[in-house]
């Protein structure tokens, strides 16, 4: 069993730590707000007062933070991750950040004789709890080999996709499908409903059909009742779409369904739903079809 | 156990009969080419010489034929299904035909004191064999109640969506998602590939991700190697897209991702791939991105 | 000067007859409602009591009717156009009908030793009055040569595009641009408006810019004030879009902007604006952007 | 007549200076490469050795440079425009740059007691020579009033759209229409061609139709023969599209036809045509339809 660190103990990060503890690993954790970590401390997690302390005390440090800015915030400064890393240690970033930001941090970490992987995941908290999470990994093959068994304790499907930053690119490539699938799903449900099929029945059929991806299975029912809190809101979804479209232009890959779906996310913002789960593209389309939302 | 008839013993129909036989039902079958039914006769299926004979000899007759024209062909004439149906008998059409054609046939069947359901399925032969097929059913609730247990022997998920014809509408609403998901999947894979990720790795990650619908799982690998024979070719897929778009216009439901994806199916035809599995929308996009197909 | 007939004396047809009279031609006209033709009779037009009489009394008969059904209605029957045509006479259809319907009628007319051209126009009544109308002509080259000088009295630009029916196809190809240009125009105006530019100023700039087609010039101001009566309503525009998309599929020509724009026409219908001028695609987009319509 | 300065004497800028000279204005000019200005000096233009000298010697200085970077380059430094401006002088930027860059420069200029307008134009060199250019102007109303008569000597249509930067926004709003109109035009021409109409005839009809914007009139014939040198290449066009889409997202205005057309510009880059006139979106679509390019 390994001596692990974990920075960022929000919903997803916290559940990952719980999982790693159950698998028998030693975990030292840090979170900006300590109170949110109490339940994990009760399950045996050790507490550290800064990212630096986490990195100093462990062999492999994980992080799960909100965005590029948050990653930079935990990495830099006297109490930062970089200050705690030294030769032979590893840092595995599970956060979804810009590929360039990740590469820059990886270069700094290597200067210290340590190494870094980007390891974003595809799936929600539910997927994690079902033990079905997929992990994409970018970085050196030998570093990947060292960390792979630990990552398999988080999710069963762990894939090395290439060099540093490429796992983040892969995640963006996966995520553009989320928005497109949700809009296509909405088209199908609204078509069925206007034909005379009850909306809940249409959703039920759809989530048991050949097009029922895990995303469609958990987000499809949102068109019957929006969740109190967004799982992934329009702004966050659109952030990923823009990363995808920026890449598409740089690399000359046309992204027709991505581009069209993105405009419906923009319309959702126009209609005041920027902070709702991105399943509200259904509402945009329903309004165009004069159906209740 | 029930006394069943089955008209149309192709790949899908044949596998269904085999499944019904294994469940203990008596099945009397008919196929235009008798030789293709030999393996089922060896498993205990009774043979009838015409649709009329099938209907006359059984309580519930199923049909699985290619399209509207084929359904009309087995229904009409002195040897047709209608000639064999009488008071109390049932006809369950599993084929994908135009909703209007199905409703017209249902009306004729009711004049004879019999009844009809449309019961198209979502999924492939593989899904059927895995016992995961979904069945959508349109027609009277009391008729549905009589047939439901038998349909559950075909697939575990059987849903009554509404009146006659509406199950076919529901299937069209599901199927538009197939083409859109496939194009969005292609956008993701090509984006990953041009970023430097191996195509096979990108596919592997995608088919284990949150966007991996059953369709993505079985069709995704086609972008690595096209199947020798199309599972569902561009022409067939586009037929369903056109039905969807026709409905969309009649009912005033905008279908933005459907419309865009349909143009890539048209391009696939333009590029000479009308008879390939519709997964070739990947090739259309790859050509636009100057990647090998 | 020629001995001409004209069937269908609505707004456009009536103005054409007035123009032909001013050029010195003899015109015999027929309209379902005679009262609407009174102003033309006062300008010297002769009246005939049926399409047959028009054709019998003249060398070249024009028609300007609403759609395929109306063309068939004036052509067939004992009082129809066909009954009045004989060897050497010509029929020139200016209406926009389905290419197939036009070809079928042309074949019947040839059986009588007469000949037919399809000659749809691009432009509005305003364009006609400005003397800027374009005429596309389909049919035999020698027939075209006979009629060309007369058509030039209607509009200055007369082009022989190919065999019978092809002028109608050409018109459909032109018209798909109408809907797309109007939606793109709306995108531009709304973008300017949300940036802080007054809507009327944005329209003014646009209608004097490099993108100001005649259509943009006369329809652009509609987004400031919808006309009391539609010039070309959503239903009519969508009819042409569907003809275009049907052709696109038959001929394997992808029509991406046509397909997307068509969905916004569908949304206009969904929002109850089917009978408004198709400039209301602006309103659909404005609603999505939460701007006043 | 006014005492004018002009920085940037390329094709467009040079023609503008020639025009201003013909109208009787005094013009002092500067260009990075002096030899390109020789023909203007022969027509009476005074030469200055730096942007600073131009601004110092004149009341109103115009600039027509390539992009934001070029504008910053002529503005800053000891020989820059800013160094030459003083109380009461005006700077009018005709270049197409990012609205934010323009606003920042305007603020610096006001600190010196001078003022600035952004005044981008819509149209090509041909439009300028025909005396039909449109000028959009952003900035203070009183400054606009001073400069308006001079701008009218460049093009007949001069419109004050709002505050600084807004004329650039307006230009972006106009320009998105260029790409969309060109793609829709291509759809129409290819549809006609596959129906059996000669491509040159289809183009001829289109450029005389209701959809023939000035852009369609001069760029439409490019699909018959690409110009030796791009008038406005794919990269430049896509730069404007991205500015439009960025604005669309900031302001929550969906831009469906812009988004789709942009993907075809991306495909043009994918196919190696980044430096061709953006009329090559026709070639992208022709390849998808298996027609010669």
CSV table of C-alpha atoms in Angstrom, one decimal, chain D:
chain,number,residue,atom,x,y,z
D,1,UNK,CA,-9.9,71.5,-47.7
D,2,UNK,CA,-8.1,69.7,-44.9
D,3,UNK,CA,-4.6,69.1,-43.8
D,4,UNK,CA,-4.5,65.3,-43.6
D,5,UNK,CA,-2.1,62.6,-42.6
D,6,UNK,CA,-2.1,59.0,-43.7
D,7,UNK,CA,-0.2,56.1,-42.3
D,8,UNK,CA,-0.1,52.8,-44.2
D,9,UNK,CA,-0.1,53.1,-47.9
D,10,UNK,CA,-0.8,49.5,-49.1
D,11,UNK,CA,-3.4,48.7,-51.8
D,12,UNK,CA,-6.4,50.0,-49.9
D,13,UNK,CA,-4.7,52.8,-48.0
D,14,UNK,CA,-2.9,54.0,-51.2
D,15,UNK,CA,-6.2,54.2,-53.2
D,16,UNK,CA,-7.8,56.2,-50.3
D,17,UNK,CA,-5.0,58.7,-50.4
D,18,UNK,CA,-5.3,59.0,-54.2
D,19,UNK,CA,-8.9,59.7,-53.7
D,20,UNK,CA,-8.4,62.3,-51.0
D,21,UNK,CA,-5.8,64.1,-53.2
D,22,UNK,CA,-8.2,64.2,-56.1
D,23,UNK,CA,-10.8,65.8,-53.8
D,24,UNK,CA,-8.3,68.6,-53.1
D,25,UNK,CA,-7.0,67.7,-49.7
D,26,UNK,CA,-3.4,68.1,-48.6
D,27,UNK,CA,-2.1,64.7,-47.6
D,28,UNK,CA,1.2,63.8,-45.8
D,29,UNK,CA,1.9,60.1,-45.9
D,30,UNK,CA,4.1,57.5,-44.3
D,31,UNK,CA,4.6,53.9,-45.2
D,32,UNK,CA,7.1,51.3,-43.9
D,33,UNK,CA,8.4,50.8,-47.4
D,34,UNK,CA,8.8,54.2,-49.1
D,35,UNK,CA,9.1,52.8,-52.6
D,36,UNK,CA,5.4,51.7,-52.5
D,37,UNK,CA,4.4,55.3,-51.9
D,38,UNK,CA,6.3,56.7,-55.0
D,39,UNK,CA,3.2,56.8,-57.2
D,40,UNK,CA,1.4,58.9,-54.6
D,41,UNK,CA,4.2,61.3,-54.1
D,42,UNK,CA,4.0,61.8,-57.9
D,43,UNK,CA,0.4,62.7,-57.5
D,44,UNK,CA,1.3,65.4,-54.9
D,45,UNK,CA,1.4,63.5,-51.6
D,46,UNK,CA,4.0,64.9,-49.1
D,47,UNK,CA,6.3,62.3,-47.5
D,48,UNK,CA,7.0,62.1,-43.8
D,49,UNK,CA,9.7,59.8,-42.3
D,50,UNK,CA,7.7,58.5,-39.3
D,51,UNK,CA,4.1,58.2,-37.9
D,52,UNK,CA,5.2,60.9,-35.4
D,53,UNK,CA,6.0,63.3,-38.2
D,54,UNK,CA,2.8,62.6,-40.0
D,55,UNK,CA,0.8,63.4,-36.8
D,56,UNK,CA,2.9,66.5,-36.0
D,57,UNK,CA,2.4,68.0,-39.5
D,58,UNK,CA,-1.3,67.5,-39.9
D,59,UNK,CA,-4.7,68.1,-38.2
D,60,UNK,CA,-6.3,64.7,-38.8
D,61,UNK,CA,-4.2,61.5,-39.2
D,62,UNK,CA,-5.7,58.4,-40.8
D,63,UNK,CA,-4.2,54.9,-40.5
D,64,UNK,CA,-4.9,51.7,-42.5
D,65,UNK,CA,-2.7,48.9,-41.1
D,66,UNK,CA,-3.0,45.1,-41.1
D,67,UNK,CA,-4.0,44.2,-37.5
D,68,UNK,CA,-3.8,45.1,-33.8
D,69,UNK,CA,-0.1,44.5,-33.6
D,70,UNK,CA,0.6,46.8,-36.5
D,71,UNK,CA,-1.5,49.5,-35.0
D,72,UNK,CA,0.4,49.3,-31.7
D,73,UNK,CA,3.6,49.4,-33.7
D,74,UNK,CA,2.8,52.7,-35.4
D,75,UNK,CA,1.4,54.2,-32.2
D,76,UNK,CA,4.1,53.6,-29.7
D,77,UNK,CA,7.7,54.5,-29.3
D,78,UNK,CA,9.7,57.8,-29.9
D,79,UNK,CA,8.7,57.9,-33.6
D,80,UNK,CA,5.2,56.8,-33.0
D,81,UNK,CA,1.9,58.4,-33.7
D,82,UNK,CA,1.3,59.2,-30.0
D,83,UNK,CA,4.5,61.2,-29.8
D,84,UNK,CA,3.2,63.4,-32.6
D,85,UNK,CA,-0.3,64.0,-31.4
D,86,UNK,CA,-1.2,67.1,-29.3
D,87,UNK,CA,-4.2,69.0,-28.1
D,88,UNK,CA,-6.9,69.3,-30.8
D,89,UNK,CA,-5.5,66.9,-33.3
D,90,UNK,CA,-7.5,63.8,-34.4
D,91,UNK,CA,-6.6,60.3,-35.2
D,92,UNK,CA,-9.0,58.2,-37.4
D,93,UNK,CA,-8.2,54.5,-37.6
D,94,UNK,CA,-9.6,52.8,-40.6
D,95,UNK,CA,-7.9,49.4,-39.8
D,96,UNK,CA,-9.7,46.4,-38.6
D,97,UNK,CA,-8.3,45.7,-35.1
D,98,UNK,CA,-9.8,44.2,-31.9
D,99,UNK,CA,-12.3,46.7,-30.3
D,100,UNK,CA,-10.4,46.5,-27.0
D,101,UNK,CA,-7.1,47.5,-28.6
D,102,UNK,CA,-8.8,50.5,-30.2
D,103,UNK,CA,-10.4,51.6,-27.0
D,104,UNK,CA,-7.1,51.5,-25.1
D,105,UNK,CA,-5.4,53.6,-27.8
D,106,UNK,CA,-8.3,56.1,-27.7
D,107,UNK,CA,-7.8,56.5,-24.0
D,108,UNK,CA,-4.1,57.3,-24.4
D,109,UNK,CA,-4.8,59.8,-27.1
D,110,UNK,CA,-7.4,61.6,-25.0
D,111,UNK,CA,-4.8,62.0,-22.3
D,112,UNK,CA,-2.9,64.2,-24.7
D,113,UNK,CA,-5.9,66.3,-25.4
D,114,UNK,CA,-6.4,64.8,-28.9
D,115,UNK,CA,-9.2,62.4,-29.9
D,116,UNK,CA,-9.6,59.2,-31.9
D,117,UNK,CA,-12.3,57.5,-33.9
D,118,UNK,CA,-12.4,54.0,-35.2
D,119,UNK,CA,-13.7,54.0,-38.8
D,120,UNK,CA,-13.5,50.6,-40.4
D,121,UNK,CA,-14.9,50.2,-43.9
D,122,UNK,CA,-17.0,47.6,-45.6
D,123,UNK,CA,-16.1,46.8,-49.1
D,124,UNK,CA,-13.1,46.0,-51.3
D,125,UNK,CA,-10.7,48.1,-53.4
D,126,UNK,CA,-13.2,47.7,-56.2
D,127,UNK,CA,-16.0,49.1,-54.1
D,128,UNK,CA,-13.8,52.0,-53.1
D,129,UNK,CA,-13.0,52.8,-56.8
D,130,UNK,CA,-16.7,52.7,-57.6
D,131,UNK,CA,-17.2,55.3,-54.9
D,132,UNK,CA,-19.5,53.0,-53.0
D,133,UNK,CA,-17.6,52.2,-49.8
D,134,UNK,CA,-19.4,52.3,-46.5
D,135,UNK,CA,-17.7,53.7,-43.4
D,136,UNK,CA,-18.7,52.9,-39.9
D,137,UNK,CA,-17.5,55.3,-37.2
D,138,UNK,CA,-17.1,54.9,-33.4
D,139,UNK,CA,-16.3,57.7,-31.0
D,140,UNK,CA,-17.6,61.0,-29.7
D,141,UNK,CA,-20.4,62.6,-31.6
D,142,UNK,CA,-18.6,66.0,-31.8
D,143,UNK,CA,-15.4,64.4,-33.1
D,144,UNK,CA,-17.4,62.5,-35.7
D,145,UNK,CA,-19.1,65.8,-36.8
D,146,UNK,CA,-15.7,67.3,-37.5
D,147,UNK,CA,-14.4,64.3,-39.6
D,148,UNK,CA,-17.6,63.3,-41.4
D,149,UNK,CA,-17.1,65.5,-44.5
D,150,UNK,CA,-13.6,64.1,-45.0
D,151,UNK,CA,-14.8,60.5,-44.6
D,152,UNK,CA,-17.5,61.2,-47.2
D,153,UNK,CA,-14.7,61.9,-49.6
D,154,UNK,CA,-13.6,58.3,-49.1
D,155,UNK,CA,-17.1,56.6,-49.3
D,156,UNK,CA,-20.6,58.0,-49.7
D,157,UNK,CA,-22.1,56.2,-46.7
D,158,UNK,CA,-20.7,57.3,-43.4
D,159,UNK,CA,-22.5,56.2,-40.2
D,160,UNK,CA,-21.8,57.0,-36.6
D,161,UNK,CA,-22.7,53.8,-34.8
D,162,UNK,CA,-21.8,54.7,-31.2
D,163,UNK,CA,-18.8,55.0,-28.8
D,164,UNK,CA,-15.2,54.1,-29.4
D,165,UNK,CA,-14.7,50.5,-30.5
D,166,UNK,CA,-18.3,50.0,-31.6
D,167,UNK,CA,-17.6,50.6,-35.3
D,168,UNK,CA,-15.2,47.7,-35.1
D,169,UNK,CA,-17.8,45.6,-33.4
D,170,UNK,CA,-20.2,46.6,-36.2
D,171,UNK,CA,-17.7,45.6,-38.8
D,172,UNK,CA,-17.3,42.2,-37.2
D,173,UNK,CA,-21.1,41.9,-37.3
D,174,UNK,CA,-21.1,42.7,-41.0
D,175,UNK,CA,-18.3,40.4,-41.8
D,176,UNK,CA,-19.7,37.3,-40.3
D,177,UNK,CA,-22.3,37.6,-43.1
D,178,UNK,CA,-19.5,37.3,-45.7
D,179,UNK,CA,-18.5,33.8,-44.7
D,180,UNK,CA,-22.1,32.6,-44.3
D,181,UNK,CA,-23.2,34.2,-47.6
D,182,UNK,CA,-20.3,32.6,-49.4
D,183,UNK,CA,-21.1,29.1,-48.1
D,184,UNK,CA,-24.8,29.4,-48.8
D,185,UNK,CA,-23.9,30.7,-52.3
D,186,UNK,CA,-21.7,27.5,-52.7
D,187,UNK,CA,-24.6,25.3,-51.6
D,188,UNK,CA,-26.8,26.9,-54.3
D,189,UNK,CA,-24.3,26.7,-57.1
D,190,UNK,CA,-23.4,23.1,-56.4
D,191,UNK,CA,-27.0,22.1,-56.1
D,192,UNK,CA,-27.7,23.7,-59.5
D,193,UNK,CA,-24.6,22.1,-61.0
D,194,UNK,CA,-25.4,18.5,-59.9
D,195,UNK,CA,-28.9,19.1,-61.3
D,196,UNK,CA,-27.4,19.6,-64.7
D,197,UNK,CA,-26.9,23.3,-64.9
D,198,UNK,CA,-23.5,24.6,-66.1
D,199,UNK,CA,-21.5,26.0,-63.2
D,200,UNK,CA,-20.8,29.3,-65.0
D,201,UNK,CA,-24.5,29.7,-65.8
D,202,UNK,CA,-25.5,29.1,-62.2
D,203,UNK,CA,-23.0,31.7,-61.0
D,204,UNK,CA,-24.2,34.2,-63.6
D,205,UNK,CA,-27.8,33.7,-62.5
D,206,UNK,CA,-26.9,34.0,-58.9
D,207,UNK,CA,-24.9,37.2,-59.2
D,208,UNK,CA,-27.9,38.8,-60.9
D,209,UNK,CA,-30.5,37.6,-58.4
D,210,UNK,CA,-32.1,38.9,-55.2
D,211,UNK,CA,-29.3,37.4,-53.2
D,212,UNK,CA,-26.5,39.1,-55.1
D,213,UNK,CA,-24.8,41.3,-52.4
D,214,UNK,CA,-21.8,43.2,-53.6
D,215,UNK,CA,-19.7,40.4,-52.0
D,216,UNK,CA,-21.5,37.7,-54.0
D,217,UNK,CA,-21.1,39.8,-57.1
D,218,UNK,CA,-17.3,40.1,-56.8
D,219,UNK,CA,-16.5,36.9,-55.1
D,220,UNK,CA,-19.1,34.6,-56.7
D,221,UNK,CA,-17.0,34.3,-60.0
D,222,UNK,CA,-14.1,33.0,-57.9
D,223,UNK,CA,-15.7,29.6,-57.8
D,224,UNK,CA,-15.1,29.5,-61.6
D,225,UNK,CA,-11.5,30.6,-61.2
D,226,UNK,CA,-9.7,31.3,-58.0
D,227,UNK,CA,-7.8,34.7,-58.1
D,228,UNK,CA,-4.0,34.5,-58.2
D,229,UNK,CA,-3.9,36.3,-55.0
D,230,UNK,CA,-6.5,36.1,-52.2
D,231,UNK,CA,-8.5,39.2,-51.6
D,232,UNK,CA,-9.3,38.1,-48.1
D,233,UNK,CA,-7.9,34.7,-47.2
D,234,UNK,CA,-9.3,31.9,-45.0
D,235,UNK,CA,-7.1,32.9,-42.1
D,236,UNK,CA,-8.2,36.5,-42.2
D,237,UNK,CA,-11.8,35.6,-42.6
D,238,UNK,CA,-11.6,33.1,-39.7
D,239,UNK,CA,-10.0,35.8,-37.5
D,240,UNK,CA,-13.1,37.9,-37.9
D,241,UNK,CA,-15.4,34.9,-37.3
D,242,UNK,CA,-13.6,34.1,-34.1
D,243,UNK,CA,-14.0,37.8,-32.9
D,244,UNK,CA,-17.7,37.5,-33.8
D,245,UNK,CA,-18.1,34.2,-31.9
D,246,UNK,CA,-16.2,35.5,-28.9
D,247,UNK,CA,-18.5,38.5,-28.8
D,248,UNK,CA,-21.5,36.2,-29.2
D,249,UNK,CA,-20.5,34.3,-26.1
D,250,UNK,CA,-19.7,37.3,-24.0
D,251,UNK,CA,-23.1,38.9,-24.9
D,252,UNK,CA,-25.1,35.7,-25.1
D,253,UNK,CA,-26.1,36.0,-28.7
D,254,UNK,CA,-26.4,32.6,-30.5
D,255,UNK,CA,-24.8,32.7,-33.9
D,256,UNK,CA,-25.9,29.4,-35.6
D,257,UNK,CA,-24.9,30.1,-39.2
D,258,UNK,CA,-21.7,31.8,-38.2
D,259,UNK,CA,-20.7,28.7,-36.1
D,260,UNK,CA,-21.4,26.3,-38.9
D,261,UNK,CA,-19.7,28.3,-41.6
D,262,UNK,CA,-16.7,28.7,-39.3
D,263,UNK,CA,-16.3,24.9,-39.3
D,264,UNK,CA,-16.0,25.0,-43.1
D,265,UNK,CA,-13.3,27.6,-42.9
D,266,UNK,CA,-11.6,25.2,-40.5
D,267,UNK,CA,-12.0,22.4,-43.0
D,268,UNK,CA,-10.5,24.7,-45.7
D,269,UNK,CA,-7.4,25.0,-43.5
D,270,UNK,CA,-7.4,21.2,-42.9
D,271,UNK,CA,-7.4,20.8,-46.7
D,272,UNK,CA,-4.4,23.1,-47.0
D,273,UNK,CA,-6.1,26.2,-48.3
D,274,UNK,CA,-5.5,28.6,-45.4
D,275,UNK,CA,-4.0,31.2,-47.7
D,276,UNK,CA,-6.5,31.0,-50.5
D,277,UNK,CA,-9.4,33.5,-50.7
D,278,UNK,CA,-12.1,32.3,-48.4
D,279,UNK,CA,-14.2,31.6,-51.5
D,280,UNK,CA,-12.6,28.2,-51.3
D,281,UNK,CA,-15.3,27.1,-48.9
D,282,UNK,CA,-16.9,26.2,-52.2
D,283,UNK,CA,-14.1,23.7,-52.8
D,284,UNK,CA,-14.6,22.1,-49.4
D,285,UNK,CA,-18.3,21.6,-50.1
D,286,UNK,CA,-17.6,20.4,-53.7
D,287,UNK,CA,-15.2,17.8,-52.4
D,288,UNK,CA,-18.0,16.5,-50.0
D,289,UNK,CA,-20.3,16.4,-53.0
D,290,UNK,CA,-17.7,14.7,-55.2
D,291,UNK,CA,-17.7,17.5,-57.7
D,292,UNK,CA,-14.5,19.0,-59.3
D,293,UNK,CA,-13.1,22.0,-57.5
